[in-house]
Coordinates of N, CA, C and O in Angstrom, one line a residue:
X121 N 14.6 0.2 3.7 CA 16.3 0.1 2.8 C 16.4 -1.0 3.4 O 16.4 -1.4 4.5
X122 N 17.3 -1.9 2.5 CA 17.8 -3.3 3.0 C 19.2 -3.3 4.0 O 19.6 -2.0 3.8
X123 N 18.8 -4.1 5.0 CA 19.9 -4.0 6.4 C 21.2 -4.4 5.6 O 21.2 -5.0 4.5
X124 N 22.3 -3.9 6.2 CA 23.6 -4.1 5.5 C 24.0 -5.4 5.6 O 23.9 -6.4 6.8
X125 N 24.6 -6.0 4.8 CA 25.0 -7.6 4.9 C 26.4 -7.6 5.5 O 27.4 -7.0 5.2
X126 N 26.1 -8.7 6.5 CA 27.2 -8.9 7.2 C 28.2 -9.5 6.4 O 28.2 -10.4 5.3
X127 N 29.7 -9.4 6.9 CA 30.7 -10.0 6.1 C 30.6 -11.7 6.2 O 30.4 -12.2 7.2
X128 N 30.5 -11.9 4.8 CA 30.7 -13.9 4.7 C 32.1 -14.5 5.8 O 32.8 -14.4 5.2
X129 N 31.3 -15.1 6.7 CA 32.6 -16.1 7.0 C 33.0 -17.1 6.5 O 32.0 -17.7 5.9
X130 N 34.1 -17.6 6.7 CA 34.7 -18.9 6.2 C 34.4 -19.9 7.0 O 34.4 -19.7 8.3
X131 N 33.6 -21.0 6.5 CA 33.2 -22.1 6.9 C 34.7 -23.3 7.4 O 35.2 -23.5 6.5
X132 N 34.6 -23.3 8.6 CA 35.5 -24.4 8.8 C 35.0 -25.7 9.5 O 34.1 -25.6 10.0
X133 N 35.5 -26.7 9.2 CA 35.5 -28.0 9.7 C 36.6 -28.4 10.7 O 37.9 -28.1 10.0
X134 N 36.4 -28.8 11.8 CA 37.4 -29.4 12.6 C 37.4 -31.1 12.8 O 36.5 -31.2 13.0
X135 N 38.7 -31.7 12.6 CA 38.5 -32.9 12.5 C 39.4 -33.4 13.8 O 40.3 -32.6 13.8
X136 N 38.9 -34.2 14.7 CA 39.5 -34.4 16.1 C 39.4 -35.8 16.5 O 38.6 -36.4 16.0
X137 N 40.3 -36.4 17.4 CA 40.4 -37.7 17.8 C 40.3 -37.7 19.4 O 39.7 -38.9 19.9
X138 N 40.4 -36.6 20.0 CA 40.7 -36.8 21.6 C 40.1 -35.9 22.3 O 38.8 -35.7 22.0
X139 N 40.8 -35.1 23.1 CA 40.4 -34.1 24.2 C 39.7 -33.0 23.3 O 38.6 -32.0 24.1
X140 N 40.2 -32.4 22.2 CA 39.6 -31.2 21.5 C 40.0 -30.0 22.3 O 39.2 -28.9 22.1
X141 N 41.4 -29.5 23.0 CA 41.8 -28.6 23.4 C 41.8 -27.5 22.5 O 41.3 -26.3 22.7
X142 N 42.4 -28.0 21.1 CA 42.7 -26.9 20.0 C 41.2 -26.6 19.4 O 40.9 -25.4 19.0
X143 N 40.3 -27.7 19.3 CA 39.0 -27.4 19.0 C 38.3 -26.4 19.7 O 37.8 -25.5 19.1
X144 N 38.3 -26.2 21.1 CA 37.8 -25.5 22.0 C 38.4 -24.2 21.7 O 37.5 -23.0 21.8
X145 N 39.7 -24.1 21.8 CA 40.2 -22.8 21.5 C 39.9 -22.1 20.1 O 39.8 -20.9 20.1
X146 N 39.8 -22.9 19.0 CA 39.4 -22.2 17.9 C 37.8 -21.8 17.9 O 37.6 -20.6 17.5
X147 N 36.9 -22.4 18.7 CA 35.7 -22.1 19.0 C 35.5 -20.7 19.5 O 34.8 -19.9 18.9
X148 N 36.4 -20.8 20.6 CA 36.6 -19.2 21.1 C 37.0 -18.1 20.4 O 36.3 -17.2 20.5
X149 N 37.7 -18.6 19.4 CA 38.6 -17.5 18.4 C 37.3 -16.8 17.6 O 37.3 -16.1 17.2
X150 N 36.5 -18.3 17.2 CA 35.6 -17.9 16.0 C 34.3 -17.0 16.6 O 33.8 -16.2 15.9
X151 N 34.4 -17.2 18.0 CA 33.1 -16.1 18.6 C 33.4 -14.7 18.9 O 32.7 -14.0 19.3
X152 N 34.9 -14.4 18.8 CA 35.5 -12.8 18.5 C 34.8 -12.1 17.7 O 34.2 -12.6 16.5
X153 N 34.6 -10.8 17.9 CA 33.7 -10.0 17.2 C 34.1 -9.9 15.7 O 33.4 -9.9 14.7
X154 N 35.7 -9.8 15.4 CA 36.4 -9.6 14.2 C 36.7 -10.8 13.6 O 37.6 -11.1 12.5
X155 N 36.2 -12.0 14.0 CA 36.8 -13.3 13.6 C 36.1 -13.6 12.1 O 35.1 -12.9 11.6
X156 N 36.6 -13.9 11.3 CA 36.9 -14.0 9.6 C 36.1 -15.6 9.5 O 35.7 -16.1 8.4
X157 N 36.2 -16.5 10.7 CA 35.7 -17.8 10.4 C 34.6 -18.3 11.2 O 34.2 -17.7 12.3
X158 N 33.9 -19.4 10.7 CA 32.9 -19.7 11.7 C 33.1 -21.4 11.8 O 33.4 -21.7 10.7
X159 N 33.1 -22.1 12.7 CA 33.3 -23.5 12.4 C 32.0 -24.3 12.5 O 31.1 -23.9 13.7
X160 N 31.6 -24.7 11.5 CA 30.4 -25.4 11.2 C 30.3 -26.7 11.2 O 28.9 -27.2 11.2
X161 N 31.1 -27.5 11.4 CA 31.2 -28.9 11.8 C 32.4 -29.5 12.3 O 33.6 -29.1 12.4
X162 N 32.3 -30.5 13.5 CA 33.3 -31.3 13.9 C 33.1 -32.8 13.5 O 32.1 -33.3 13.3
X163 N 34.3 -33.6 13.0 CA 34.4 -34.8 12.5 C 35.3 -35.3 13.4 O 36.3 -34.9 13.8
X164 N 34.7 -36.8 14.0 CA 35.8 -37.3 14.5 C 35.7 -38.9 14.3 O 34.6 -39.3 13.6
X165 N 36.6 -39.5 14.6 CA 36.5 -41.0 14.1 C 36.6 -41.8 15.5 O 36.4 -43.1 15.6
X166 N 36.1 -41.1 16.2 CA 35.9 -41.9 17.8 C 34.6 -41.2 18.5 O 34.4 -39.8 18.7
X167 N 33.7 -42.0 18.5 CA 32.2 -41.4 19.0 C 32.5 -41.2 20.5 O 31.7 -40.1 21.1
X168 N 33.5 -41.6 21.1 CA 33.9 -41.1 22.6 C 34.9 -40.2 23.0 O 35.1 -39.8 23.9
X169 N 35.2 -39.5 21.9 CA 36.5 -38.4 21.7 C 35.8 -37.3 22.6 O 34.3 -36.8 22.5
X170 N 36.5 -37.0 23.9 CA 36.0 -35.8 24.6 C 35.9 -34.5 23.8 O 34.8 -33.9 24.4
X171 N 36.5 -34.4 23.1 CA 36.2 -33.0 22.1 C 35.1 -32.6 21.5 O 34.6 -31.5 21.4
X172 N 34.4 -33.8 21.4 CA 32.8 -33.6 20.6 C 32.0 -33.2 21.5 O 31.1 -32.5 21.1
X173 N 32.4 -33.0 23.1 CA 31.5 -32.1 23.9 C 31.4 -30.8 23.7 O 30.3 -30.2 23.8
X174 N 32.4 -30.3 23.0 CA 32.3 -28.8 22.7 C 31.5 -28.7 21.5 O 30.6 -27.3 21.5
X175 N 31.3 -29.5 20.9 CA 30.5 -29.3 19.7 C 28.9 -29.4 20.1 O 28.4 -28.4 19.3
X176 N 28.9 -30.1 21.2 CA 27.4 -30.3 21.6 C 27.3 -29.0 22.4 O 26.1 -28.5 22.0
X177 N 28.0 -28.6 23.0 CA 28.0 -27.5 24.1 C 27.4 -26.1 23.1 O 26.8 -25.0 23.5
X178 N 28.6 -26.0 21.9 CA 28.5 -24.9 21.2 C 27.6 -25.0 19.8 O 27.5 -24.0 18.9
X179 N 26.6 -26.0 19.9 CA 25.6 -26.1 18.8 C 26.3 -26.3 17.3 O 25.7 -25.4 16.4
X180 N 27.4 -27.3 17.6 CA 28.2 -27.2 16.3 C 27.8 -28.8 15.7 O 27.8 -29.4 16.3
X181 N 27.1 -28.7 14.4 CA 27.1 -30.1 13.6 C 28.3 -30.7 13.8 O 29.3 -30.6 13.7
X182 N 28.0 -32.6 14.1 CA 29.1 -33.2 14.2 C 28.7 -34.6 13.7 O 27.7 -34.9 13.6
X183 N 29.9 -35.3 13.4 CA 29.6 -36.3 12.8 C 30.9 -37.5 13.2 O 32.0 -36.7 13.1
X184 N 30.3 -38.5 13.8 CA 31.4 -39.4 14.1 C 31.6 -40.6 12.7 O 30.6 -41.0 12.3
X185 N 32.9 -40.7 12.4 CA 32.9 -41.9 11.3 C 33.8 -43.0 11.5 O 34.7 -42.5 12.1
X186 N 33.0 -44.0 11.3 CA 33.7 -45.2 11.9 C 34.9 -45.6 10.6 O 34.4 -45.4 9.5
X187 N 36.1 -45.9 11.0 CA 37.2 -45.8 9.9 C 37.3 -47.4 9.5 O 38.6 -47.6 9.2
X188 N 36.4 -48.4 9.7 CA 36.6 -49.7 9.3 C 37.0 -49.6 7.7 O 37.6 -50.6 7.3
X189 N 36.1 -48.5 7.0 CA 36.8 -48.8 5.4 C 36.9 -47.6 5.0 O 36.4 -46.5 5.1
X190 N 38.2 -47.2 4.8 CA 38.8 -45.9 4.4 C 37.9 -45.0 3.4 O 37.3 -44.0 3.6
X191 N 37.7 -45.7 2.4 CA 37.1 -45.1 1.3 C 35.5 -44.4 1.5 O 35.4 -43.7 1.2
X192 N 34.9 -45.5 2.3 CA 33.4 -45.2 2.7 C 33.4 -44.0 3.7 O 32.8 -43.1 3.7
X193 N 34.2 -44.3 4.7 CA 34.5 -43.4 5.7 C 34.7 -41.9 4.8 O 34.4 -40.6 5.3
X194 N 35.8 -41.7 4.2 CA 36.3 -40.4 3.5 C 35.0 -39.9 2.6 O 34.3 -38.9 2.4
X195 N 34.2 -41.0 1.7 CA 33.2 -40.4 1.1 C 32.0 -40.1 2.0 O 31.5 -38.9 1.6
X196 N 31.8 -40.6 3.3 CA 30.9 -40.1 4.1 C 31.4 -38.6 4.6 O 30.5 -37.9 4.7
X197 N 32.5 -38.6 5.0 CA 33.0 -37.2 5.2 C 32.9 -36.3 4.2 O 32.7 -35.0 4.3
X198 N 33.3 -36.5 3.2 CA 33.0 -35.4 1.9 C 31.5 -35.0 1.7 O 31.5 -33.9 1.6
X199 N 30.5 -36.0 2.1 CA 29.2 -35.7 2.0 C 28.9 -34.6 3.1 O 28.3 -33.4 2.5
X200 N 29.3 -34.9 3.9 CA 29.2 -33.5 5.3 C 29.7 -32.8 5.2 O 29.1 -31.4 5.2
X201 N 31.1 -32.6 4.4 CA 31.9 -31.2 4.3 C 30.9 -30.5 3.2 O 30.7 -29.2 3.4
X202 N 30.4 -31.2 2.1 CA 29.7 -30.4 0.9 C 28.4 -29.6 1.6 O 28.1 -28.7 1.5
X203 N 27.6 -30.7 2.3 CA 26.5 -30.2 3.1 C 26.6 -29.1 3.8 O 25.6 -28.3 3.9
X204 N 27.7 -29.0 4.7 CA 27.9 -28.0 5.7 C 28.8 -27.0 4.9 O 29.1 -25.7 5.7
X205 N 29.2 -26.8 3.7 CA 29.6 -25.9 2.9 C 31.3 -25.4 3.4 O 31.4 -24.2 3.7
X206 N 31.8 -26.4 3.8 CA 33.0 -26.0 4.3 C 34.0 -25.7 3.4 O 34.3 -26.0 2.2
X207 N 34.9 -24.8 3.8 CA 35.8 -24.1 2.9 C 37.3 -24.6 3.2 O 38.3 -24.7 2.5
X208 N 37.8 -24.6 4.5 CA 38.7 -25.1 5.3 C 38.7 -26.4 6.2 O 37.7 -26.2 7.1
X209 N 39.5 -27.0 6.2 CA 39.7 -28.2 7.1 C 40.6 -28.0 8.2 O 41.8 -27.7 7.6
X210 N 40.5 -27.9 9.4 CA 41.3 -27.7 10.4 C 41.5 -29.1 11.2 O 40.8 -29.7 12.0
X211 N 42.8 -30.0 11.1 CA 43.1 -31.2 11.7 C 43.6 -30.7 13.6 O 44.5 -30.0 13.1
X212 N 43.1 -31.2 14.2 CA 43.2 -31.0 15.4 C 43.2 -32.0 16.6 O 42.5 -32.6 17.0
X213 N 44.3 -32.8 16.5 CA 44.8 -34.1 16.8 C 43.6 -35.1 16.4 O 43.4 -35.9 17.1
X214 N 43.9 -35.5 15.3 CA 43.2 -36.1 14.2 C 44.1 -37.4 14.1 O 45.3 -37.0 13.5
X215 N 44.0 -38.3 14.5 CA 44.7 -39.7 14.4 C 44.5 -40.4 13.3 O 45.2 -41.9 13.5
X216 N 43.9 -40.3 12.3 CA 43.6 -40.9 10.8 C 44.5 -40.2 9.9 O 44.3 -38.8 9.7
X217 N 45.0 -40.9 8.9 CA 45.9 -40.3 7.7 C 45.0 -40.2 6.6 O 44.3 -41.5 6.2
X218 N 44.7 -39.1 6.2 CA 44.0 -38.7 4.7 C 44.4 -39.5 3.7 O 45.6 -39.2 3.7
X219 N 43.5 -40.0 2.7 CA 44.2 -40.2 1.6 C 44.5 -39.3 0.7 O 44.0 -38.2 0.7
X220 N 45.5 -39.8 -0.4 CA 45.7 -38.6 -1.3 C 44.3 -38.2 -2.2 O 44.5 -37.0 -2.5
X221 N 43.5 -39.1 -2.5 CA 42.5 -38.8 -3.2 C 41.7 -37.6 -2.3 O 41.5 -36.5 -2.9
X222 N 41.7 -37.7 -1.2 CA 40.6 -36.8 -0.2 C 41.5 -35.6 0.0 O 41.0 -34.6 -0.4
X223 N 43.0 -35.6 -0.1 CA 43.7 -34.5 0.0 C 43.6 -33.6 -1.3 O 43.5 -32.3 -1.1
X224 N 43.5 -33.9 -2.2 CA 43.6 -33.7 -3.6 C 42.1 -32.8 -3.6 O 42.2 -31.8 -4.4
X225 N 41.0 -33.5 -3.0 CA 39.9 -32.6 -3.2 C 39.8 -31.2 -2.6 O 39.1 -30.8 -2.8
X226 N 40.6 -31.0 -1.4 CA 40.5 -30.1 -0.7 C 42.0 -29.5 -0.6 O 42.7 -29.0 0.1
X227 N 42.7 -29.6 -1.9 CA 44.0 -28.9 -2.2 C 44.3 -28.1 -1.6 O 43.8 -26.9 -1.9
X228 N 45.4 -27.7 -0.5 CA 45.6 -26.2 -0.2 C 44.7 -25.9 0.9 O 44.8 -24.8 1.6
X229 N 43.5 -26.5 1.2 CA 42.3 -26.3 2.2 C 42.5 -27.0 3.5 O 41.5 -26.9 4.0
X230 N 43.5 -27.8 3.6 CA 44.0 -28.7 5.0 C 44.8 -28.1 5.5 O 46.0 -28.2 4.9
X231 N 44.6 -28.1 7.0 CA 46.0 -27.5 7.7 C 45.8 -28.3 9.0 O 45.0 -29.1 9.4
X232 N 47.1 -28.5 9.6 CA 47.4 -29.3 10.8 C 48.1 -28.7 11.8 O 49.2 -28.2 11.3
X233 N 48.0 -29.1 13.0 CA 48.8 -28.6 13.9 C 49.6 -29.6 14.5 O 49.0 -30.8 14.7
X234 N 51.0 -29.5 14.7 CA 51.9 -30.9 14.9 C 52.6 -30.2 16.1 O 53.5 -29.2 16.1
X235 N 52.8 -31.2 17.1 CA 53.7 -30.8 18.1 C 55.2 -30.8 18.2 O 55.7 -31.6 19.2
X236 N 55.9 -30.5 17.3 CA 57.1 -30.3 17.3 C 57.4 -29.2 16.1 O 56.9 -28.8 15.7
X237 N 58.8 -28.8 16.2 CA 59.5 -28.0 15.1 C 59.7 -29.0 13.8 O 60.9 -29.2 13.6
X238 N 58.7 -29.0 12.8 CA 58.9 -29.8 11.5 C 59.7 -29.1 11.0 O 60.1 -27.7 11.1
X239 N 60.8 -29.7 10.2 CA 60.8 -31.1 9.8 C 61.2 -32.3 10.8 O 61.1 -33.3 10.5
X240 N 61.7 -31.8 11.9 CA 62.0 -32.6 12.9 C 60.7 -33.3 13.7 O 59.9 -32.6 14.0
X241 N 61.0 -34.3 13.9 CA 60.2 -35.4 14.7 C 58.6 -35.3 14.2 O 57.9 -35.0 15.1
X242 N 58.7 -35.8 13.1 CA 57.2 -36.3 12.2 C 56.4 -37.2 13.0 O 57.4 -38.3 13.9
X243 N 55.1 -37.3 12.9 CA 54.6 -38.6 13.8 C 54.5 -38.5 15.1 O 54.2 -37.4 15.8
X244 N 54.5 -39.6 15.8 CA 54.5 -39.7 17.6 C 55.3 -39.4 18.7 O 56.6 -39.6 17.8
X245 N 55.1 -39.5 19.7 CA 56.1 -39.1 20.6 C 57.0 -38.2 20.6 O 58.2 -38.3 20.6
X246 N 56.5 -37.1 20.1 CA 57.5 -36.0 19.6 C 58.2 -35.2 20.7 O 59.7 -35.1 20.7
X247 N 57.6 -35.3 22.0 CA 58.6 -34.4 23.1 C 59.4 -35.4 23.7 O 60.5 -34.7 24.2
X248 N 59.0 -36.6 23.8 CA 60.2 -37.5 24.5 C 61.2 -37.9 23.3 O 62.4 -37.6 23.7
X249 N 61.0 -37.7 22.2 CA 61.9 -38.0 21.3 C 63.1 -36.8 21.3 O 64.1 -36.9 21.1
X250 N 62.5 -35.2 21.2 CA 63.4 -34.4 21.5 C 63.9 -34.2 22.7 O 65.2 -33.9 22.9
X251 N 63.4 -35.0 24.0 CA 64.1 -34.7 25.0 C 65.4 -35.8 25.0 O 66.4 -35.3 25.4
X252 N 65.0 -37.0 24.3 CA 66.0 -38.2 24.2 C 67.2 -37.7 23.6 O 68.5 -38.1 23.7
X253 N 66.9 -36.6 22.6 CA 68.0 -36.3 21.5 C 68.7 -34.9 22.3 O 69.6 -34.3 21.4
X254 N 68.4 -34.7 23.4 CA 69.1 -33.5 24.2 C 69.0 -32.4 23.2 O 69.8 -31.3 23.2
X255 N 67.7 -32.2 22.6 CA 67.4 -30.9 21.8 C 67.3 -29.4 22.9 O 66.7 -29.9 23.9
X256 N 67.6 -28.5 22.1 CA 67.4 -27.3 23.4 C 66.0 -26.8 23.0 O 65.4 -26.1 24.1
X257 N 65.3 -27.1 22.1 CA 64.0 -26.7 21.7 C 62.9 -27.7 21.4 O 63.6 -28.4 20.3
X258 N 61.9 -27.8 21.6 CA 60.9 -28.3 21.3 C 59.7 -27.2 20.5 O 60.4 -25.8 20.4
X259 N 58.7 -27.5 20.1 CA 57.7 -26.6 19.9 C 56.6 -26.9 19.0 O 56.3 -28.0 19.6
X260 N 55.4 -26.0 18.2 CA 54.9 -26.6 17.3 C 55.0 -26.1 16.0 O 55.5 -24.9 16.0
X261 N 54.1 -26.6 15.3 CA 54.2 -26.2 14.0 C 52.7 -26.5 13.2 O 51.9 -27.0 13.4
X262 N 52.3 -25.0 12.6 CA 51.1 -25.1 11.8 C 51.4 -25.6 10.2 O 52.2 -24.6 9.9
X263 N 51.0 -26.7 9.8 CA 51.2 -26.7 8.3 C 50.3 -27.1 7.3 O 49.2 -27.8 8.0
X264 N 50.5 -27.0 6.0 CA 49.5 -27.6 5.1 C 49.8 -29.1 4.9 O 50.5 -29.4 5.3
X265 N 48.4 -29.7 4.8 CA 48.4 -31.1 4.5 C 48.7 -31.4 3.6 O 48.0 -31.1 2.3
X266 N 49.8 -32.6 2.9 CA 50.0 -32.9 1.7 C 50.0 -34.5 1.9 O 49.7 -35.1 3.0
X267 N 50.4 -35.0 0.7 CA 50.2 -36.8 1.0 C 51.3 -37.5 1.7 O 50.9 -38.5 2.1
X268 N 52.2 -36.5 2.1 CA 53.3 -37.3 3.4 C 53.3 -37.0 4.4 O 52.5 -35.5 4.7
X269 N 53.4 -37.7 5.3 CA 53.2 -37.2 6.9 C 53.9 -36.1 7.3 O 55.1 -36.1 7.4
X270 N 52.9 -35.3 8.1 CA 53.7 -33.9 8.8 C 54.7 -33.4 7.7 O 55.7 -33.0 8.1
X271 N 54.2 -33.3 6.5 CA 55.6 -32.7 5.2 C 55.0 -31.5 4.5 O 55.7 -31.0 3.7
X272 N 53.6 -31.0 5.1 CA 53.2 -29.8 4.0 C 54.0 -28.6 4.3 O 54.7 -28.6 5.3
X273 N 54.0 -27.8 3.5 CA 54.4 -26.3 3.8 C 54.2 -25.9 5.0 O 52.8 -25.8 5.4
X274 N 55.0 -25.3 5.6 CA 55.0 -24.9 7.2 C 54.2 -23.3 6.9 O 54.8 -22.5 6.2
X275 N 53.3 -23.0 7.9 CA 52.4 -21.9 7.9 C 53.2 -21.1 9.1 O 53.7 -19.9 8.9
X276 N 53.3 -21.7 10.2 CA 53.8 -21.0 11.5 C 54.6 -21.7 12.2 O 54.0 -23.0 12.3
X277 N 55.4 -21.3 13.1 CA 56.1 -22.2 14.1 C 56.3 -21.6 15.2 O 56.5 -20.2 15.4
X278 N 56.4 -22.0 16.6 CA 56.7 -21.4 17.5 C 57.7 -22.5 18.5 O 57.5 -23.7 18.6
X279 N 58.8 -22.0 18.9 CA 59.7 -22.6 19.7 C 59.4 -22.6 21.3 O 58.8 -21.6 21.6
X280 N 59.6 -23.7 22.1 CA 59.4 -23.8 23.3 C 60.7 -24.5 23.9 O 61.0 -25.6 23.7
X281 N 61.1 -23.6 24.9 CA 62.7 -24.2 25.3 C 62.5 -25.4 26.0 O 61.6 -25.5 27.0
X282 N 63.5 -26.3 26.1 CA 63.2 -27.6 26.8 C 64.1 -27.4 27.9 O 65.3 -27.0 28.1
X283 N 63.7 -27.7 29.1 CA 64.2 -27.5 30.5 C 64.8 -28.6 31.2 O 64.4 -29.7 30.6
X284 N 65.9 -28.5 31.8 CA 66.6 -29.5 32.2 C 65.4 -30.8 33.0 O 65.8 -31.7 33.0
X285 N 64.4 -29.9 34.0 CA 63.5 -30.7 34.5 C 62.4 -31.6 33.8 O 61.6 -32.1 34.3
X286 N 62.6 -31.4 32.3 CA 61.5 -31.5 31.8 C 60.8 -33.0 31.5 O 62.0 -33.9 31.5
X287 N 59.9 -33.3 31.7 CA 59.4 -34.9 31.4 C 58.7 -34.6 30.2 O 58.3 -33.6 29.8
X288 N 58.2 -35.6 29.2 CA 57.5 -35.2 27.9 C 56.0 -34.7 28.3 O 55.7 -34.1 27.5
X289 N 55.8 -35.4 29.5 CA 54.5 -34.6 29.7 C 54.2 -33.2 30.1 O 53.2 -32.5 30.1
X290 N 55.3 -32.9 31.0 CA 55.4 -31.4 31.4 C 55.7 -30.2 30.0 O 55.1 -29.3 29.9
X291 N 56.5 -30.9 29.3 CA 56.8 -30.3 28.0 C 55.4 -30.1 27.1 O 55.2 -29.0 26.6
X292 N 55.1 -31.1 27.0 CA 53.7 -31.2 26.3 C 52.5 -30.1 26.8 O 52.0 -29.3 25.8
X293 N 52.4 -29.8 28.0 CA 51.4 -28.8 28.6 C 52.1 -27.4 28.2 O 51.2 -26.8 27.9
X294 N 53.5 -27.1 28.1 CA 53.9 -25.8 27.9 C 54.1 -25.6 26.4 O 53.6 -24.8 26.0
X295 N 53.9 -26.8 25.4 CA 53.7 -26.5 23.9 C 52.4 -26.6 23.7 O 52.0 -25.5 22.8
X296 N 51.4 -27.2 24.3 CA 50.1 -27.2 24.0 C 49.6 -25.6 24.5 O 49.0 -25.0 23.5
X297 N 50.1 -25.0 25.2 CA 49.7 -23.6 25.5 C 50.0 -22.5 24.3 O 49.4 -21.8 23.6
X298 N 51.2 -23.2 23.9 CA 51.9 -22.3 22.3 C 50.8 -22.5 21.1 O 50.5 -21.9 20.4
X299 N 50.4 -23.5 21.3 CA 49.4 -24.2 20.2 C 48.3 -23.5 20.0 O 47.9 -23.2 19.2
X300 N 47.7 -23.4 21.1 CA 46.4 -22.6 21.4 C 46.9 -21.0 20.8 O 45.7 -20.5 20.5
X301 N 47.8 -20.5 21.0 CA 48.1 -19.2 20.3 C 48.5 -19.2 18.8 O 48.1 -18.6 18.0
X302 N 48.9 -20.2 18.5 CA 49.6 -20.6 17.0 C 48.5 -20.7 16.2 O 48.4 -20.3 14.9
X303 N 47.6 -21.6 16.4 CA 46.7 -22.2 15.6 C 45.8 -21.3 15.2 O 45.5 -21.1 13.6
X304 N 45.2 -20.2 16.0 CA 44.4 -19.2 15.6 C 45.1 -18.0 14.7 O 44.7 -17.8 13.5
X305 N 46.5 -17.9 14.9 CA 47.1 -17.1 14.2 C 47.6 -17.7 13.0 O 47.5 -16.8 11.9
X306 N 47.9 -19.1 12.8 CA 48.2 -19.5 11.4 C 46.7 -19.6 10.5 O 46.7 -19.1 9.1
X307 N 45.6 -19.7 11.3 CA 44.2 -19.8 10.1 C 43.9 -18.3 9.9 O 43.8 -18.3 8.6
X308 N 44.3 -17.4 10.8 CA 44.2 -16.1 10.2 C 44.9 -15.7 8.9 O 44.4 -15.1 8.1
X309 N 46.3 -16.1 9.0 CA 47.1 -15.9 7.9 C 46.9 -16.4 6.5 O 46.6 -15.9 5.8
X310 N 45.8 -17.6 6.9 CA 45.6 -18.3 5.5 C 44.3 -17.8 4.9 O 44.1 -17.5 3.9
X311 N 43.6 -17.1 6.0 CA 42.2 -16.7 5.5 C 42.5 -15.4 4.8 O 41.6 -14.9 4.2
X312 N 43.6 -14.7 5.2 CA 43.8 -13.4 4.6 C 44.2 -13.6 3.1 O 44.2 -12.9 2.0
X313 N 44.5 -14.9 2.7 CA 45.1 -15.1 1.4 C 43.7 -15.8 0.6 O 43.9 -15.9 -0.9
X314 N 42.8 -15.9 1.1 CA 41.6 -16.6 0.4 C 40.7 -15.6 -0.4 O 40.4 -14.4 0.1

């Protein structure tokens, strides 16, 4: 009698440029018994990105793409995505902007985590800007990626109270803790619609 076939897991690629703490966290969630996804590929624009260490540690295919020519870079990335049968792309601290062309090819299948309560504070230095404007809350947002920076449809958000004693680095640490909770939740939400 043939053995029972396991549930097919959704193949994920994680794009990163830095320390990879969200990448590491997604790997941890992918290893859980009931996980519906598998991280099959890590892409970075920096060969020395600390986050790539996790790809090595967990035997995940990895590819470094130099961004001297965006067209060639994206062509190389698309080849890797196809080769690894990637269904969804998770941006996790990836500091390059994807072209409209690239986004169209993966329409609705690219998500990003951003350290602010979008639509407020798109782009960089989000924590300092929130503090400077005397905001009561900062936070993080997981959203679909479209052709405008940090403007895609919001999937999930989490508020983090700004304390009087906060510096941008203290706030960033607390927001990052919430990112680690939010990103897998948002991914789960998306996977349930596929």
